[in-house]
PDB file of C-alpha atoms in Angstrom:
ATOM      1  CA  UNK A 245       1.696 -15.396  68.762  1.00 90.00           C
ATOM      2  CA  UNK A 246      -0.520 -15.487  65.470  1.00 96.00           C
ATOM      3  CA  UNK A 247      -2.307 -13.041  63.433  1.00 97.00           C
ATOM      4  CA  UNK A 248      -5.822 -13.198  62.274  1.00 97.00           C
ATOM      5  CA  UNK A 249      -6.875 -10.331  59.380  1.00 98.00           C
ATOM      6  CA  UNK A 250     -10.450  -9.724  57.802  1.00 98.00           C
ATOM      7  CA  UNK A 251      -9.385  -8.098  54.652  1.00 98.00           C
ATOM      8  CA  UNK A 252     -11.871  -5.945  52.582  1.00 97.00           C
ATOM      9  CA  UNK A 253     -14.947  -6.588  54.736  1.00 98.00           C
ATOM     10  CA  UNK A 254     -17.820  -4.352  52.470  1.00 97.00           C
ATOM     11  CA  UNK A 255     -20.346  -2.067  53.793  1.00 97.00           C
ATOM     12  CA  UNK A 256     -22.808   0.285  53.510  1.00 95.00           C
ATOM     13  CA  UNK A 257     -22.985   2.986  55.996  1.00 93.00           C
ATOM     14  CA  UNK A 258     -24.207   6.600  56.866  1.00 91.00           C
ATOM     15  CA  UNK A 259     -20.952   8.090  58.499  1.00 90.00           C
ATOM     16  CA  UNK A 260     -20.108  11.677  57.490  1.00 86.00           C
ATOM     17  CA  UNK A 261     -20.701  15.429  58.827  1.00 86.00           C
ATOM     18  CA  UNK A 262     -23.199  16.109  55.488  1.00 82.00           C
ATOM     19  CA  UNK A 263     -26.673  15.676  55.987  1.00 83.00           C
ATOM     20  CA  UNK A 264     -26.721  14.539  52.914  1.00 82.00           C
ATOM     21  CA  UNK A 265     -24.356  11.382  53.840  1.00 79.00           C
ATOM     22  CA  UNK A 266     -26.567  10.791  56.569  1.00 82.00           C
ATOM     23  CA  UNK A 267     -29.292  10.449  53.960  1.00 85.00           C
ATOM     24  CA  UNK A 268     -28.006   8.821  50.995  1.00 87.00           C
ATOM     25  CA  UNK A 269     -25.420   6.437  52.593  1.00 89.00           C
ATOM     26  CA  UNK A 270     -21.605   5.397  50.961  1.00 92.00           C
ATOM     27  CA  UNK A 271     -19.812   2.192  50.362  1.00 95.00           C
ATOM     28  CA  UNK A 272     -16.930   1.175  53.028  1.00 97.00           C
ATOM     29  CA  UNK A 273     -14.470  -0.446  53.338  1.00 97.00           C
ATOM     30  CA  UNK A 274     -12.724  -2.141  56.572  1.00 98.00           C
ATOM     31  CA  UNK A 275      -9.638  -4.198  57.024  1.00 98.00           C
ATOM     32  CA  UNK A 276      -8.670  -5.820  60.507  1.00 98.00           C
ATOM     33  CA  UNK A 277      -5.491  -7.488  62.267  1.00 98.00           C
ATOM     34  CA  UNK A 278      -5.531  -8.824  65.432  1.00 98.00           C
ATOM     35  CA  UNK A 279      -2.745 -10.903  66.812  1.00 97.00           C
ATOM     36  CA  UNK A 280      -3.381 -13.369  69.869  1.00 96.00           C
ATOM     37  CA  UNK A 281      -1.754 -16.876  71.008  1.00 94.00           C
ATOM     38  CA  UNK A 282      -2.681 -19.451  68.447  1.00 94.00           C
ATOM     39  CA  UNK A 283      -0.569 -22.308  69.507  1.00 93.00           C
ATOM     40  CA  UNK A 284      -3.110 -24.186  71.541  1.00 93.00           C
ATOM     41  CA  UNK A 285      -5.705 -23.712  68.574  1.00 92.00           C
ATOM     42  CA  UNK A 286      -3.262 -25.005  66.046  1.00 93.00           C
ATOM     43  CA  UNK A 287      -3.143 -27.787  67.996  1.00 94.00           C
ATOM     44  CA  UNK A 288      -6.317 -28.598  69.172  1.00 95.00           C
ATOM     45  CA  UNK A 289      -8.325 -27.692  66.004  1.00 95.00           C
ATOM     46  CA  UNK A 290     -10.736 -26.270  68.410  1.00 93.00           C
ATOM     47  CA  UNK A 291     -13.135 -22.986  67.914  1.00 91.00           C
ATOM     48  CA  UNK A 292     -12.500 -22.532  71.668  1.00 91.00           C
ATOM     49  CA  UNK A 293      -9.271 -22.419  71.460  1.00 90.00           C
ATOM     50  CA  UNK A 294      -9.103 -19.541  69.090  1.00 93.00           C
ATOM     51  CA  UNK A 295     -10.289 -15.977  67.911  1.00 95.00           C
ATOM     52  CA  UNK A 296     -13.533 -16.988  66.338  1.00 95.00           C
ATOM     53  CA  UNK A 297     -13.371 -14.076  62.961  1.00 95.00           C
ATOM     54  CA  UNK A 298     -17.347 -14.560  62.325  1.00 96.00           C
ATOM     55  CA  UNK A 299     -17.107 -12.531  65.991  1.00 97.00           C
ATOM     56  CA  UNK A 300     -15.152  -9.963  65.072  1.00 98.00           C
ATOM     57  CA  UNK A 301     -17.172  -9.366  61.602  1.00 98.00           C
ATOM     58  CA  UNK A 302     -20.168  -9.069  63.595  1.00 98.00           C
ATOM     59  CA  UNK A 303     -18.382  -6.293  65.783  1.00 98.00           C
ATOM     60  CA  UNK A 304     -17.551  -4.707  62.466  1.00 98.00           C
ATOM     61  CA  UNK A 305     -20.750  -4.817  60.802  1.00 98.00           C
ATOM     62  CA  UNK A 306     -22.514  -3.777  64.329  1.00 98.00           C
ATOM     63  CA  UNK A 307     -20.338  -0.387  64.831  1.00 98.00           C
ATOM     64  CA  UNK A 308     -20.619   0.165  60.880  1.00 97.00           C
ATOM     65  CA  UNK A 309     -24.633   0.550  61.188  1.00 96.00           C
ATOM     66  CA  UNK A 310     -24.432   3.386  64.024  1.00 96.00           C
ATOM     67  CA  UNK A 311     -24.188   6.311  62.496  1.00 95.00           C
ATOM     68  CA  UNK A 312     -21.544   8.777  63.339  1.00 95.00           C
ATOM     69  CA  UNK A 313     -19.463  11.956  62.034  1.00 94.00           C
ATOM     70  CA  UNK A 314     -15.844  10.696  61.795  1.00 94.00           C
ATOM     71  CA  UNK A 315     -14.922   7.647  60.670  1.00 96.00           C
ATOM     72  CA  UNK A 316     -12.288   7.825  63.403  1.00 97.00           C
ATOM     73  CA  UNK A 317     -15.373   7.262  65.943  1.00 97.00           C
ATOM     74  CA  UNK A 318     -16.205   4.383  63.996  1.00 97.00           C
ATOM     75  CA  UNK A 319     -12.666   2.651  64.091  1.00 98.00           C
ATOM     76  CA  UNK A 320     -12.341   3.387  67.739  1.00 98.00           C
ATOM     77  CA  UNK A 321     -16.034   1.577  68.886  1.00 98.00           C
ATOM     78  CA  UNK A 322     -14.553  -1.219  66.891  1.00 98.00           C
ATOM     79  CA  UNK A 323     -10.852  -1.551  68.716  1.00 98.00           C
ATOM     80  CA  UNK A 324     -12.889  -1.171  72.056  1.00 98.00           C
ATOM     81  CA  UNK A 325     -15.618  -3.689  71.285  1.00 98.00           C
ATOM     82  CA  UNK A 326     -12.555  -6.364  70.559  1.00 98.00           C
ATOM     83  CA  UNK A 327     -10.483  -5.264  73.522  1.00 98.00           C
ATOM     84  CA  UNK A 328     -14.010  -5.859  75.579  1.00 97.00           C
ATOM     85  CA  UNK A 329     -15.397  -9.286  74.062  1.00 97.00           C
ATOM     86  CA  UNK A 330     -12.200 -10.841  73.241  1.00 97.00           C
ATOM     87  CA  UNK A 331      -9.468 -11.466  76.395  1.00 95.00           C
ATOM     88  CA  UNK A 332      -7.243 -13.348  74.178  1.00 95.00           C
ATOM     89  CA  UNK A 333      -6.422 -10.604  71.836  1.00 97.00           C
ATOM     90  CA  UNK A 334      -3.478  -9.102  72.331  1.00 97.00           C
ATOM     91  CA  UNK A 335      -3.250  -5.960  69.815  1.00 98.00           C
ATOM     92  CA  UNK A 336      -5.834  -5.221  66.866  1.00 98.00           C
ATOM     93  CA  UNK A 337      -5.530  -2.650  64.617  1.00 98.00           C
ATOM     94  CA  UNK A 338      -8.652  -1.433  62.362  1.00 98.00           C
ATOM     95  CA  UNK A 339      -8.942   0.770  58.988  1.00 98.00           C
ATOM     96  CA  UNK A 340     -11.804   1.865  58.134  1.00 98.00           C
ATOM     97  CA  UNK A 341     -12.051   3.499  54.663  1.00 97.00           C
ATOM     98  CA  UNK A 342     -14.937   5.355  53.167  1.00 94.00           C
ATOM     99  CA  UNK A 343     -15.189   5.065  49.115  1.00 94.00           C
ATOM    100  CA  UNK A 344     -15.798   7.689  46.676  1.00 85.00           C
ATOM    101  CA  UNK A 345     -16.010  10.376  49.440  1.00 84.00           C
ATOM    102  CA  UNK A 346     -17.748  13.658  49.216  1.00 79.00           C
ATOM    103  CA  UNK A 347     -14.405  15.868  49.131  1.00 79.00           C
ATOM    104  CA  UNK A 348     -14.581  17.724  46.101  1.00 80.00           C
ATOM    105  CA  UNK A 349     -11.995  15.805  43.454  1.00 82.00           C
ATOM    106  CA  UNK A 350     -11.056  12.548  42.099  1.00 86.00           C
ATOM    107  CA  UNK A 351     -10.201  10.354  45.419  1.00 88.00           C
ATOM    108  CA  UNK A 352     -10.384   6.578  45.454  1.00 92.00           C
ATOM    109  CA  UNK A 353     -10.797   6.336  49.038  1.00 91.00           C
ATOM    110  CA  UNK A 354     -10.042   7.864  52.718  1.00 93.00           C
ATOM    111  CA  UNK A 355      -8.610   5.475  55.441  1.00 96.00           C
ATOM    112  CA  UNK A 356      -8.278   6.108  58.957  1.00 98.00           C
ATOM    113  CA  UNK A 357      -6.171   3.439  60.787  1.00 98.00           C
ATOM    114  CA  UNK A 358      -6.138   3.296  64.875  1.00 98.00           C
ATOM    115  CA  UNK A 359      -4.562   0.003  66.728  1.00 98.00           C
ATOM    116  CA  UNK A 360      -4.729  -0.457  70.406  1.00 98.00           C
ATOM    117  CA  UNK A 361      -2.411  -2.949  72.515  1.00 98.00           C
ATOM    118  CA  UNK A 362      -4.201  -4.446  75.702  1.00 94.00           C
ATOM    119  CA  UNK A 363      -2.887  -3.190  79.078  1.00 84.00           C
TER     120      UNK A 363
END
């Protein structure tokens, strides 16, 4: 078993429950793990063979451009999308952080983490 992570993948999205998010837009901020079998990719130096990370940017940068309320929703459309397009993964977990949110004080960030393990 191996792990694969996309660390500090940067966006701009229109997530939030203010109109005025859905408006103006905020910076993002997503970090992924996903563990699958790696052996036979390690081996065979194939793309084939392993979990190919542009496709699991491309989820993330897909479910980052519909807008939603929660963040959470966000996260989740990504775990599913992997779970869906990608047999060979095996658990993924996904944090997706909004920066500089709207909440009234000094925060750096809010993160929302959800993992799923396949059946």
């Amino acid at each position: 078993m191996g792990i694969i992570r996309l660390e500090n993948v940067r966006l701009y999205g229109f997530h939030g429950c203010l109109k005025e998010e859905a408006k103006i837009g905020s910076d993002y901020r997503v970090d992924l793990e996903i563990t699958a079998d790696l052996d036979r990719a390690s081996r065979s130096d194939q793309l084939e063979d392993t979990v190919d990370y542009v496709h699991l940017q491309r989820i993330i940068r897909e479910e980052m451009a519909r807008r939603t309320k929660l963040i959470e929703t966000v996260a989740a459309r990504i775990l599913d999308r992997i779970m869906e397009e990608l047999p060979t993964v095996q658990t993924s977990r996904v944090c997706v952080s909004k920066i500089n949110p709207p909440i009234g004080g000094d925060v750096q960030q809010v993160t929302v983490e959800l993992s799923k393990i396949r059946d």
